[in-house]
Tab-separated table of N, CA and C in Angstrom:
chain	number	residue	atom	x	y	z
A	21	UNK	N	-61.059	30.224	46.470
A	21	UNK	CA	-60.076	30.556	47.468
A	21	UNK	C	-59.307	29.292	47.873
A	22	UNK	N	-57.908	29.760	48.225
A	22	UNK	CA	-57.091	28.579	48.271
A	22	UNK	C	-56.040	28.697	49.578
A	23	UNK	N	-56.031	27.971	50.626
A	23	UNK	CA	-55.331	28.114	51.491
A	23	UNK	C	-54.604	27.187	51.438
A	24	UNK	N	-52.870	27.854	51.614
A	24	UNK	CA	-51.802	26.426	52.376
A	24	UNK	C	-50.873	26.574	53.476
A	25	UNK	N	-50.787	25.301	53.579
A	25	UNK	CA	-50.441	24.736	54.799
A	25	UNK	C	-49.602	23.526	54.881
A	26	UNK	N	-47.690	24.516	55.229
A	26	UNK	CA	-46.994	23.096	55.028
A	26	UNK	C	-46.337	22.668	56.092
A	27	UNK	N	-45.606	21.150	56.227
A	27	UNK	CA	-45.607	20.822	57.411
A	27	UNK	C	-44.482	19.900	56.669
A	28	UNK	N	-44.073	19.242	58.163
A	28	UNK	CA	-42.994	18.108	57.559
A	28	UNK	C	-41.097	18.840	58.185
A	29	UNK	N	-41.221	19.740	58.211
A	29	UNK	CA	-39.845	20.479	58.345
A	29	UNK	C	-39.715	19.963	59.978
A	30	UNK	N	-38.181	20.042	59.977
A	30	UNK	CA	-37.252	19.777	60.963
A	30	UNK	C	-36.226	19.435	61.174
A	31	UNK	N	-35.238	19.050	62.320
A	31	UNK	CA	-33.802	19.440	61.694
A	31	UNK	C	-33.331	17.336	61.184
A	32	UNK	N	-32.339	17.856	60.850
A	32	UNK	CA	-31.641	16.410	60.002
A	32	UNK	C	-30.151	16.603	59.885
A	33	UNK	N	-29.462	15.726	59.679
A	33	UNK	CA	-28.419	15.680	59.373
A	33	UNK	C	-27.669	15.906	57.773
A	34	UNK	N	-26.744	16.086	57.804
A	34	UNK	CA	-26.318	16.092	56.357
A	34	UNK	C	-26.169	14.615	56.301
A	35	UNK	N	-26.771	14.793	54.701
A	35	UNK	CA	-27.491	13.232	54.128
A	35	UNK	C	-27.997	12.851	54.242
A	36	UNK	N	-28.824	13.034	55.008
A	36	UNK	CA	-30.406	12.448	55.246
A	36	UNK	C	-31.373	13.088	54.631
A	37	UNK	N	-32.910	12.631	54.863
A	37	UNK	CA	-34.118	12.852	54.119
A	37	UNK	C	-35.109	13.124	54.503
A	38	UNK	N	-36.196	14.152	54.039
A	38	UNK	CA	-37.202	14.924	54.731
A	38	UNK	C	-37.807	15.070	53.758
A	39	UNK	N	-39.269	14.796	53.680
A	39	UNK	CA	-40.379	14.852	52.904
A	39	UNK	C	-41.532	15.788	53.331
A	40	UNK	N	-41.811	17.252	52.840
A	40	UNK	CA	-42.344	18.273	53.143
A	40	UNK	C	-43.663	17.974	52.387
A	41	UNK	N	-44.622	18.526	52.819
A	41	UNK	CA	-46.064	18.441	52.189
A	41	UNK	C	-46.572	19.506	52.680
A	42	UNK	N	-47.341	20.027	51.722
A	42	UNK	CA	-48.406	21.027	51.899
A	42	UNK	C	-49.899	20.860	51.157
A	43	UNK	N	-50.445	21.108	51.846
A	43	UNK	CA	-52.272	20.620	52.260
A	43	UNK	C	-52.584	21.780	51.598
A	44	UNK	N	-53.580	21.948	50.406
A	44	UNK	CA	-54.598	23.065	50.243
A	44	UNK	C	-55.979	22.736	49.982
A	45	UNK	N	-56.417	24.012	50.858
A	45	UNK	CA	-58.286	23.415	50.545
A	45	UNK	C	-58.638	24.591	49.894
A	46	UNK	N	-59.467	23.897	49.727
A	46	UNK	CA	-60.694	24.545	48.661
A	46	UNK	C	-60.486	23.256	47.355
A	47	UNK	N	-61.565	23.698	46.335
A	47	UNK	CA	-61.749	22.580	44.808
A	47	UNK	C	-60.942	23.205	43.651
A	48	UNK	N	-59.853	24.263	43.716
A	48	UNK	CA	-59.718	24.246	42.626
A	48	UNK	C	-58.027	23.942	42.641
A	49	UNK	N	-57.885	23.517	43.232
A	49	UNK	CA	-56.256	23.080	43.285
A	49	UNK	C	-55.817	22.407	42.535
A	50	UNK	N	-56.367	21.637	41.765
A	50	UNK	CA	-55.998	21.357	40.330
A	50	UNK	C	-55.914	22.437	39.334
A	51	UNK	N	-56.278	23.772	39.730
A	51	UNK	CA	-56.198	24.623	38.642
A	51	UNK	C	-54.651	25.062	38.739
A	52	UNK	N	-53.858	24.893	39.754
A	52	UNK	CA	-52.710	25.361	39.723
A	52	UNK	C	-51.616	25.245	39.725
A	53	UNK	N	-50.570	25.684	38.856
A	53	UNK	CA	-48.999	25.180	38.968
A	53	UNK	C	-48.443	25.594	40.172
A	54	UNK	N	-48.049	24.497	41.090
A	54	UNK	CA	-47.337	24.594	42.378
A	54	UNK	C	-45.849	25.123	42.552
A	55	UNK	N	-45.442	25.719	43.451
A	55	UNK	CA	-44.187	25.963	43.193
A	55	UNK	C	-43.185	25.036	45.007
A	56	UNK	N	-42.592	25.187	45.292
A	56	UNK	CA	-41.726	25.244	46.020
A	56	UNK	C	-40.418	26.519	46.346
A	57	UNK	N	-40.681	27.235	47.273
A	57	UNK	CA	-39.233	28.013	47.337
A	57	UNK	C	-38.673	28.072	48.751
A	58	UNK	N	-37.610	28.424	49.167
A	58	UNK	CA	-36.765	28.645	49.788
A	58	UNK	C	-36.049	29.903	50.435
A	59	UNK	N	-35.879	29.883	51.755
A	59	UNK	CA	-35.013	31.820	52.298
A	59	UNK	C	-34.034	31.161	53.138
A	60	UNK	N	-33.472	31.179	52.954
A	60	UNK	CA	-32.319	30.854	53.881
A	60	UNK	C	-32.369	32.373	55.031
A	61	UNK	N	-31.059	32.476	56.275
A	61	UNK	CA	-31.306	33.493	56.829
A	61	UNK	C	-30.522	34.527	56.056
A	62	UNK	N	-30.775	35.347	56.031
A	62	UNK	CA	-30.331	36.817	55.491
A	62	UNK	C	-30.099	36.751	53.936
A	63	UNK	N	-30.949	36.286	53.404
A	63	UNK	CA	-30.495	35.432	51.912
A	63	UNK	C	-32.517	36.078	51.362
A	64	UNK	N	-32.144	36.251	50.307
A	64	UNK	CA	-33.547	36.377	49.270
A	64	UNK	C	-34.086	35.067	49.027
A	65	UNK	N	-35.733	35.456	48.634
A	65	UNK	CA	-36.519	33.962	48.675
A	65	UNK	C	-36.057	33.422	47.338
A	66	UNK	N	-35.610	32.004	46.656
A	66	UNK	CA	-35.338	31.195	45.816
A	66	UNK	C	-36.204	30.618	45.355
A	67	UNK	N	-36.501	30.279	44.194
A	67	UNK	CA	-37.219	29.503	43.906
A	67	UNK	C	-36.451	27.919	43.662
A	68	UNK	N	-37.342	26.794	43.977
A	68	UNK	CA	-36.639	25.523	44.249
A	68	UNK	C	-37.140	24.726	42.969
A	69	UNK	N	-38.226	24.397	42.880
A	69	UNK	CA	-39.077	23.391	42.071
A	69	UNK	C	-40.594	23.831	41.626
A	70	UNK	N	-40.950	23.292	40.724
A	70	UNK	CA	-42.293	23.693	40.184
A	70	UNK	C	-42.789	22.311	39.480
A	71	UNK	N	-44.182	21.933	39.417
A	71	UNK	CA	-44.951	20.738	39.085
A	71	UNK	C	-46.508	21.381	38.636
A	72	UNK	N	-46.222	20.398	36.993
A	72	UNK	CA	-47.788	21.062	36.365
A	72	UNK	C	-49.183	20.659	37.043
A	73	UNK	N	-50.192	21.544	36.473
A	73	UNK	CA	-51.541	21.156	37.433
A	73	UNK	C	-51.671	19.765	37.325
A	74	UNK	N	-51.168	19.247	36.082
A	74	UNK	CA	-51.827	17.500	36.366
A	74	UNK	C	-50.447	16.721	36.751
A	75	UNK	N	-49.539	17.178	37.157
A	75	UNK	CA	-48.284	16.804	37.596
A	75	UNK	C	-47.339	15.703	37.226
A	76	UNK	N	-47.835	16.340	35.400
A	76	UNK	CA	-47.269	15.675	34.535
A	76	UNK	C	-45.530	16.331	34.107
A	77	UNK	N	-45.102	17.682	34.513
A	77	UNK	CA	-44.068	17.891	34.231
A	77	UNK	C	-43.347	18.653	35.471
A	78	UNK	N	-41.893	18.902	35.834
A	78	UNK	CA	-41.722	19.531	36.817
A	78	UNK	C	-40.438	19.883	36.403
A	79	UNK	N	-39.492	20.637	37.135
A	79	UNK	CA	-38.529	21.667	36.923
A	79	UNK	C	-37.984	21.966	38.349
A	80	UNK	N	-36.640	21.708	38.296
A	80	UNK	CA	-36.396	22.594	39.656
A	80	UNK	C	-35.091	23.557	39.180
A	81	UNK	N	-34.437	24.117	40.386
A	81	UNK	CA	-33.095	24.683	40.561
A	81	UNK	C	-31.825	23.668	40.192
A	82	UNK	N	-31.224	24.323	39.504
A	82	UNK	CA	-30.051	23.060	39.347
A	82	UNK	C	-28.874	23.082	40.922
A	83	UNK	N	-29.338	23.569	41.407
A	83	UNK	CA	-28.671	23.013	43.128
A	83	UNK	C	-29.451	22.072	43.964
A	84	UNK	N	-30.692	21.556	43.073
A	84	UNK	CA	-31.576	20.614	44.025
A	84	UNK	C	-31.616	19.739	43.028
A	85	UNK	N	-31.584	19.985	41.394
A	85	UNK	CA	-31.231	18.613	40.425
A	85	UNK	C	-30.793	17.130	41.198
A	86	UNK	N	-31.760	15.946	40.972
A	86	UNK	CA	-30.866	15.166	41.618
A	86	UNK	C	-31.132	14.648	42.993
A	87	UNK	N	-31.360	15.240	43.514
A	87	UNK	CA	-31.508	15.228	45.096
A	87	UNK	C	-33.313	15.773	45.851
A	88	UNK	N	-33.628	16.504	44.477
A	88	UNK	CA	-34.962	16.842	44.853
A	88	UNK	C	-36.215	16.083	44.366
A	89	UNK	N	-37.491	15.901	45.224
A	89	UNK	CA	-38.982	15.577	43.949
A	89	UNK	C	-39.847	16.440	44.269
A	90	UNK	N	-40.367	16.833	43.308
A	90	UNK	CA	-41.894	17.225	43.752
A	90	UNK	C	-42.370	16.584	43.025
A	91	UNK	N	-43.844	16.311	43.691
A	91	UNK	CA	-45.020	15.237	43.268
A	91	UNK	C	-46.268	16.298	43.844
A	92	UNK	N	-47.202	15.761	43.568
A	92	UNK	CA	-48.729	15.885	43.575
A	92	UNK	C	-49.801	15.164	43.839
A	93	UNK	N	-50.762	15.170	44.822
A	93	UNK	CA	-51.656	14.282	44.663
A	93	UNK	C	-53.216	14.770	44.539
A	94	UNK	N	-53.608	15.339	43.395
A	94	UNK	CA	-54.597	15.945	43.214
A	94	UNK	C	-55.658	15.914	44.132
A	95	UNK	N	-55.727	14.274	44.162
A	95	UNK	CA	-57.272	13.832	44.654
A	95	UNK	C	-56.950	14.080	46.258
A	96	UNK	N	-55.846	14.520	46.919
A	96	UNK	CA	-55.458	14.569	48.396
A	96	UNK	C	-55.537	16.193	48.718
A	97	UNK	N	-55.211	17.078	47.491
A	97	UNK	CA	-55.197	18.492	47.357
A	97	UNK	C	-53.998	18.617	48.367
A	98	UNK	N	-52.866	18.199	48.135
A	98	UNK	CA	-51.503	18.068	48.552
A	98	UNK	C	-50.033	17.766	47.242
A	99	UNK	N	-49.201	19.115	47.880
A	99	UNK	CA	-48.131	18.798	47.060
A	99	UNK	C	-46.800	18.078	47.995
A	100	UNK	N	-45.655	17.689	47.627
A	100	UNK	CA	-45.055	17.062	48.411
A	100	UNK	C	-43.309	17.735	47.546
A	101	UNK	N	-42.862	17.403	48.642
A	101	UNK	CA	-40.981	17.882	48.295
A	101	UNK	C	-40.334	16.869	48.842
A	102	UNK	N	-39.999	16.082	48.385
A	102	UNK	CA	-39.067	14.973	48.616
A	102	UNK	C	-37.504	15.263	48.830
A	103	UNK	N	-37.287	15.375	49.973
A	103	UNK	CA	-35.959	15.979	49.483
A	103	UNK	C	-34.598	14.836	50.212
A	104	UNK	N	-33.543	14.528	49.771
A	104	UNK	CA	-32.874	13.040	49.496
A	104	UNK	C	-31.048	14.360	49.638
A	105	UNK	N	-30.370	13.304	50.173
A	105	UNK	CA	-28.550	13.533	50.525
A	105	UNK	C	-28.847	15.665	50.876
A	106	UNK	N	-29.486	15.780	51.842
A	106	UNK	CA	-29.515	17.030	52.377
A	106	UNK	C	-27.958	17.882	52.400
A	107	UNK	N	-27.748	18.673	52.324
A	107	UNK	CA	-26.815	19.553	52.944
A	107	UNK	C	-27.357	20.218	53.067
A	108	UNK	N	-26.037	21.416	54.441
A	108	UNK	CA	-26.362	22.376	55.467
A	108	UNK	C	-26.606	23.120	54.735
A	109	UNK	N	-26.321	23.908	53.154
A	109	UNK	CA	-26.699	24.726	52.690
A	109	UNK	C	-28.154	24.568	52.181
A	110	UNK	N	-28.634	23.677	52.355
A	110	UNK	CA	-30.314	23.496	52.476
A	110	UNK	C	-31.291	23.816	53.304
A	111	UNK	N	-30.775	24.090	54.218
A	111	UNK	CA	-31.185	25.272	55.450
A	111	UNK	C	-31.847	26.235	55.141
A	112	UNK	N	-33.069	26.551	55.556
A	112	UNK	CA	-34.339	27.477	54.893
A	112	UNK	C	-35.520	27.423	55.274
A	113	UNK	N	-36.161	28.586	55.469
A	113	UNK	CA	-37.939	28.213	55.594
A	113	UNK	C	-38.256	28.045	53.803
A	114	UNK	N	-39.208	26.510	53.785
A	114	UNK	CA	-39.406	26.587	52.817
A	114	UNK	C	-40.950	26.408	52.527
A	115	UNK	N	-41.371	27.167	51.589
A	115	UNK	CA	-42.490	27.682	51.034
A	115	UNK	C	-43.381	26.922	50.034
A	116	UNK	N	-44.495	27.132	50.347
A	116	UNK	CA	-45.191	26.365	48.997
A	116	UNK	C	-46.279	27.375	48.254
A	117	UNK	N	-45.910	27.523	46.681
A	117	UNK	CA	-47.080	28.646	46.631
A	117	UNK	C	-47.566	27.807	45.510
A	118	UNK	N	-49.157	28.836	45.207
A	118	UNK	CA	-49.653	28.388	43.632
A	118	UNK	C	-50.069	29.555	42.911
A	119	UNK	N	-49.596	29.115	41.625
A	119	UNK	CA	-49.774	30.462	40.378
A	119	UNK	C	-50.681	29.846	38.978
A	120	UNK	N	-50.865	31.005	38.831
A	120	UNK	CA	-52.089	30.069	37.652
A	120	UNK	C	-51.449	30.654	36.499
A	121	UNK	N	-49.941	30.645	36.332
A	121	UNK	CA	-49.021	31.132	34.863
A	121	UNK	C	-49.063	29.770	33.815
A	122	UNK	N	-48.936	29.938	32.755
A	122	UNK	CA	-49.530	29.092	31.787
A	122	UNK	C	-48.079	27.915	31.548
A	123	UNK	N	-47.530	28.522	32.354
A	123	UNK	CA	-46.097	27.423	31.863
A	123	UNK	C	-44.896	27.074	33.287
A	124	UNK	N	-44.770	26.004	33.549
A	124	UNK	CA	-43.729	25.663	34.803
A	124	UNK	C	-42.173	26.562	34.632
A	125	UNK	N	-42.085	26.527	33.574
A	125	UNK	CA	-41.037	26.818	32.995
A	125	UNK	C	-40.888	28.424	32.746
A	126	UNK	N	-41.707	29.121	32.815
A	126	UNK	CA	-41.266	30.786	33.067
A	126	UNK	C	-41.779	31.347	34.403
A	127	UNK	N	-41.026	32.319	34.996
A	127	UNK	CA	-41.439	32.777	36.214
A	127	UNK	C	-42.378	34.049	36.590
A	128	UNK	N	-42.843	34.001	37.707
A	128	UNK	CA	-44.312	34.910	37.276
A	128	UNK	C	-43.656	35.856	38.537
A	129	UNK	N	-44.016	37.304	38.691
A	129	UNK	CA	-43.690	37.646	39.544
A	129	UNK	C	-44.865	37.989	41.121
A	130	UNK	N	-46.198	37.192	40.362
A	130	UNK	CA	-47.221	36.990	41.556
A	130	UNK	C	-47.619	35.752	41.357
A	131	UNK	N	-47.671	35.099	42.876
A	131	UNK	CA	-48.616	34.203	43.032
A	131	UNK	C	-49.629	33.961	44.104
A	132	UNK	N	-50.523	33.281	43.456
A	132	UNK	CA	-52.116	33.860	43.493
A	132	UNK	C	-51.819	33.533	45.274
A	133	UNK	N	-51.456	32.469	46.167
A	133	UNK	CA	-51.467	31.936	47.458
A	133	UNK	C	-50.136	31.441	47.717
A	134	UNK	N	-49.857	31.478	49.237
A	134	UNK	CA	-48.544	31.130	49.333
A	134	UNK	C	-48.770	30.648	50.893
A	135	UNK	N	-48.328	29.707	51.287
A	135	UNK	CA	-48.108	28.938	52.425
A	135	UNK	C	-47.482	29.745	53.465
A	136	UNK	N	-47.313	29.785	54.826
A	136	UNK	CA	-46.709	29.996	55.727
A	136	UNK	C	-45.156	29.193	56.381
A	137	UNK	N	-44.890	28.776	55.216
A	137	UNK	CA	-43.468	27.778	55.572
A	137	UNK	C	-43.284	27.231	56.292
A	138	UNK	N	-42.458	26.489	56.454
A	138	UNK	CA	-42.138	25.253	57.653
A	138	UNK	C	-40.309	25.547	57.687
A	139	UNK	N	-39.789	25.093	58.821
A	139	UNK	CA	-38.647	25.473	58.553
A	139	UNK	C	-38.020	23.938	58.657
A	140	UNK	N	-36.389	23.864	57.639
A	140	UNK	CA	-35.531	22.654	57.313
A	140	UNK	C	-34.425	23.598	57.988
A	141	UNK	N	-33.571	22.496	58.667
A	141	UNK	CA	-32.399	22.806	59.268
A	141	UNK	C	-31.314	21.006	59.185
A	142	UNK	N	-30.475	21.831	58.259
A	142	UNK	CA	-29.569	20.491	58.204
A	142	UNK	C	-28.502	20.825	59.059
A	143	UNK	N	-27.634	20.076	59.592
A	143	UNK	CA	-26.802	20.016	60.506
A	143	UNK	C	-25.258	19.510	59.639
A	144	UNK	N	-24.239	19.573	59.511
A	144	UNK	CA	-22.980	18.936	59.277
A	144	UNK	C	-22.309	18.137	60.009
């Protein structure tokens, strides 16, 4: 069993920088490809970024190309979203889930745990 828990959100300016993390316990959090997503208000959930279990490869949205990281720190059982030159259209509760799909790179339509979001609010 795998619980998360992310934190880090709050408001910012356009162009500035906010580094989101989410905490999971339990031991098997290395078993899983992490994701990152996004809801803006009245908008469907997005997917943002994804990072392999040993957080050797990652992938995001090409509207966060550039401007986004995700990282990993196994031994902390924490993923992290680096996120760099914000805009207001970055505005969103954003999410952290984990899926145990065999590839970063195709999308699953369940995942196994999913965080309670934190909310980002950029300003102009």
């Amino acid at each position: 069993q795998v619980q998360l828990v992310e934190s880090g959100g709050g408001l910012v300016q356009a162009g500035g920088s906010l580094r989101l993390s989410c905490a999971a316990s339990g031991r098997t959090f290395r078993n899983y490809v992490m994701d990152w997503f996004r809801q803006a208000p009245g908008k469907e959930r997005d997917f943002v970024a994804a990072i392999s279990r040993s957080g050797g490869s990652t992938y995001y949205t090409d509207s966060v190309k550039g401007r986004y990281t995700i990282s990993r720190d196994n031994g902390k059982n924490t993923v992290y979203l680096q996120m760099n030159s914000l805009k207001p259209e970055d505005t969103a509760v954003y999410y952290c889930a984990a899926s145990s799909r065999a590839s970063i790179y195709v999308r699953t339509a369940q995942y196994d745990y999913w965080g309670q979001g934190t909310q980002v609010t950029v300003s102009s």
